Amino acid sequence: MGNISHIKDCYGCGLCATVCAKKIIEIKLNKKGFYEPRITDTNKCTNCGLCTDVCAFSHNTPALTQEEKSIKSWAAWSNDERVLLKCSSGGIGFEIAKQLIEKDYKLCGCRYNAEAGRAEHYIATTPEEAVQSIGSKYIQSYTVDGFKAINRKEKYIVTGTPCQIDSFRRYIRKFRVEDNFVLLDFFCHCVPSMWAWNKYTKMVEKQTGKITYASWRNKFTGWHDSWAMSLDGENTETEKVDWHDSYNLIIKGKKGFHNSRLSQGDFFYYLFLGHYGCNPACTKNCKYKYDSSSADIRIGDLWGNTYKDNEKGVSALISFTSKGKKVIEELKGVRLIEHPLDIVAEGQMKSNVKKAPTSWLVELFLKSSFGLDSNLWKMICRINRISKRISYRLKKIEK
Ligand SMILES: Cc1cc2nc3c(=O)[nH]c(=O)nc-3n(C[C@H](O)[C@H](O)[C@H](O)COP(=O)(O)OP(=O)(O)OC[C@H]3O[C@@H](n4cnc5c(N)ncnc54)[C@H](O)[C@@H]3O)c2cc1C
Ligand code: SF4
Ligand code: SF4
């Protein structure tokens, strides 16, 4: 049967560490800045095979087969303006979690832990506690403590990247407790190296002091107190931005705050959306694009033509199972408009991301002690630009 000791560059989902009864698997950042499992004491391994059974990386196809699926898709958004303002797109992820919590479910979702400087899974038992899960954290989440805190006999909604959710589906199937769980994932193009986030926060902390809060997507250009459950729009510098321009990193520190947008050339988004330093598992081994998923429900940004004039945010919403469909159809206080999948998933990737040509150079830089405010980084940005121009021209000549 074996164990996961041979696995490298995996999804880092943490289910192997969650399932191991001998507690000999730990999840740590590898040399490239991605979570990876390690066996701490091979002598204690009983070769039970549980860690490889639940490992989505070790299987060729998602646990939920195409035959098990019946797909229905909607454009969706929350009717609550405060939720809409806080969430990355239409706020439907939060509405689903909140309304299931009101039906005695718990949420295992992802929050940003500013003290540890990482995203991590945690358990929320009230809508107030679920507020921390709102918004995309565009870095890998450390899942182990959150997943281990789940009592399999109770009811949970579990949210995460499609690879995390595929392993989670295998885990609950293994223990025959699928009925207790609703699984939600999102369209996912890749996760960047933690070395990129660490360099970014190091640069920002020179301005803000120790970071106490970070938010990756915002429909405001100014600072607002995002932890307030009132989801209060009033205490903000309220220059609202169109959600199409909501890739807006807001970081609060002990000495001040930092606000930087993709449209203004933000360094973190430059690295993340330029596909410099993304997880090798995302470029080589992702099997969850478009309608491929092991979740009951998938959410995302509905960027397509149909809602191009919407400025507040529209979620793409898909049910893959009858359980997912039931949860969606019972939602209250949301707008649901049914559309065919090609409208709801318009613009979403159908194949895996390709690394930028000069990724290797950026990866070397990320491992170095130079900062994003150094001359070396400026020089690498220049090389990236030239290399992109050359490959664009070459493609044109080929055509
Ligand atoms: C790394 C990453 C890549 C993405 N790529 C795409 C894409 O290519 N196309 C697209 O349409 N959408 C993508 N998304 C999703 C998108 O950013 C929004 O989360 C989505 O539109 C839902 O918005 P919402 O306002 O309804 O949900 P929200 O209420 O903001 O809910 C988001 C849910 O995602 C979970 N979550 C947030 N960050 C993480 C994380 N790092 N790891 C695990 N779970 C997390 C939270 O627990 C929460 O339950 C991506 C998200 C991430 C984190
Ligand atoms: S993909 Fe997940 S389950 Fe598989 S080895 Fe990596 S962390 Fe463990
Ligand atoms: S792109 Fe695929 S492999 Fe990478 S984090 Fe997303 S679901 Fe996982």
XYZ file of C-alpha atoms and ligand atoms in Angstrom, residues 86-95 97 107-111 119 121-122 133-141 159-161 164 184 186-192 217 219 247 272 299-303 314-316 348-349, ligand 1:
107
model
C -17.570 42.805 1.177
C -17.415 39.756 -1.055
C -15.131 39.115 -4.004
C -17.940 38.780 -6.552
C -21.659 38.320 -5.841
C -21.291 37.185 -2.231
C -22.949 33.869 -2.880
C -20.222 31.868 -1.092
C -20.959 33.732 2.132
C -24.767 33.504 1.709
C -22.300 29.337 4.355
C -18.366 26.101 8.296
C -14.819 24.938 7.661
C -13.487 27.774 5.489
C -10.402 29.901 4.941
C -9.366 33.066 6.811
C -4.179 31.791 5.059
C -8.726 26.809 7.400
C -10.767 27.267 10.573
C -14.047 33.528 5.422
C -15.371 36.259 3.128
C -13.129 37.182 0.231
C -10.491 35.339 -1.761
C -7.078 34.966 -0.174
C -4.872 34.484 -3.201
C -2.329 32.288 -1.433
C -2.320 28.602 -0.446
C -4.304 27.824 2.686
C -15.011 25.313 1.261
C -11.677 25.299 -0.522
C -9.732 25.013 -3.751
C -8.481 20.413 -1.482
C -18.038 24.002 -2.090
C -14.439 27.715 -6.868
C -13.015 28.125 -10.337
C -9.298 28.144 -9.646
C -6.469 29.052 -12.005
C -3.445 28.654 -9.683
C -1.866 29.480 -6.326
C 1.347 31.513 -6.078
C -10.393 41.974 -3.310
C -14.934 47.228 -4.084
C -8.228 43.252 -7.521
C 0.221 36.032 -9.256
C -18.661 29.437 -7.334
C -16.619 32.024 -9.216
C -16.651 35.429 -10.866
C -19.152 35.742 -13.680
C -16.987 37.927 -15.900
C -22.079 38.676 -9.994
C -21.199 35.157 -8.872
C -21.056 32.196 -11.188
C -12.997 30.453 -17.234
C -9.933 28.382 -18.083
C -6.270 30.937 -5.438
C -7.600 31.327 -6.022
C -7.777 31.320 -7.406
C -9.026 31.676 -7.965
N -9.179 31.638 -9.329
C -10.400 31.981 -9.875
C -10.623 31.914 -11.285
O -9.716 31.556 -12.052
N -11.859 32.271 -11.751
C -12.872 32.663 -10.910
O -13.969 32.981 -11.374
N -12.695 32.695 -9.570
C -11.488 32.365 -9.027
N -11.338 32.380 -7.664
C -12.541 32.610 -6.811
C -12.962 34.070 -6.722
O -11.858 34.869 -6.381
C -14.052 34.271 -5.657
O -13.716 33.595 -4.483
C -15.348 33.750 -6.080
O -15.806 34.535 -7.143
C -16.375 33.733 -4.959
O -16.666 34.989 -4.539
P -17.808 35.240 -3.449
O -17.814 36.680 -3.225
O -19.097 34.606 -3.821
O -17.365 34.346 -2.255
P -16.733 34.622 -0.870
O -17.758 34.872 0.146
O -15.628 35.601 -1.051
O -16.194 33.136 -0.553
C -14.993 32.673 -0.933
C -14.803 31.277 -0.309
O -13.523 30.843 -0.714
C -12.792 30.343 0.391
N -11.392 30.729 0.176
C -10.903 31.981 0.033
N -9.579 31.934 -0.170
C -9.207 30.629 -0.148
C -7.964 29.940 -0.277
N -6.817 30.572 -0.483
N -7.970 28.583 -0.180
C -9.120 27.917 0.041
N -10.313 28.509 0.171
C -10.370 29.849 0.073
C -13.387 31.003 1.632
O -13.329 30.109 2.721
C -14.837 31.266 1.212
O -15.654 30.222 1.630
C -10.107 32.036 -7.110
C -9.925 32.053 -5.715
C -8.688 31.702 -5.166
C -8.533 31.714 -3.654
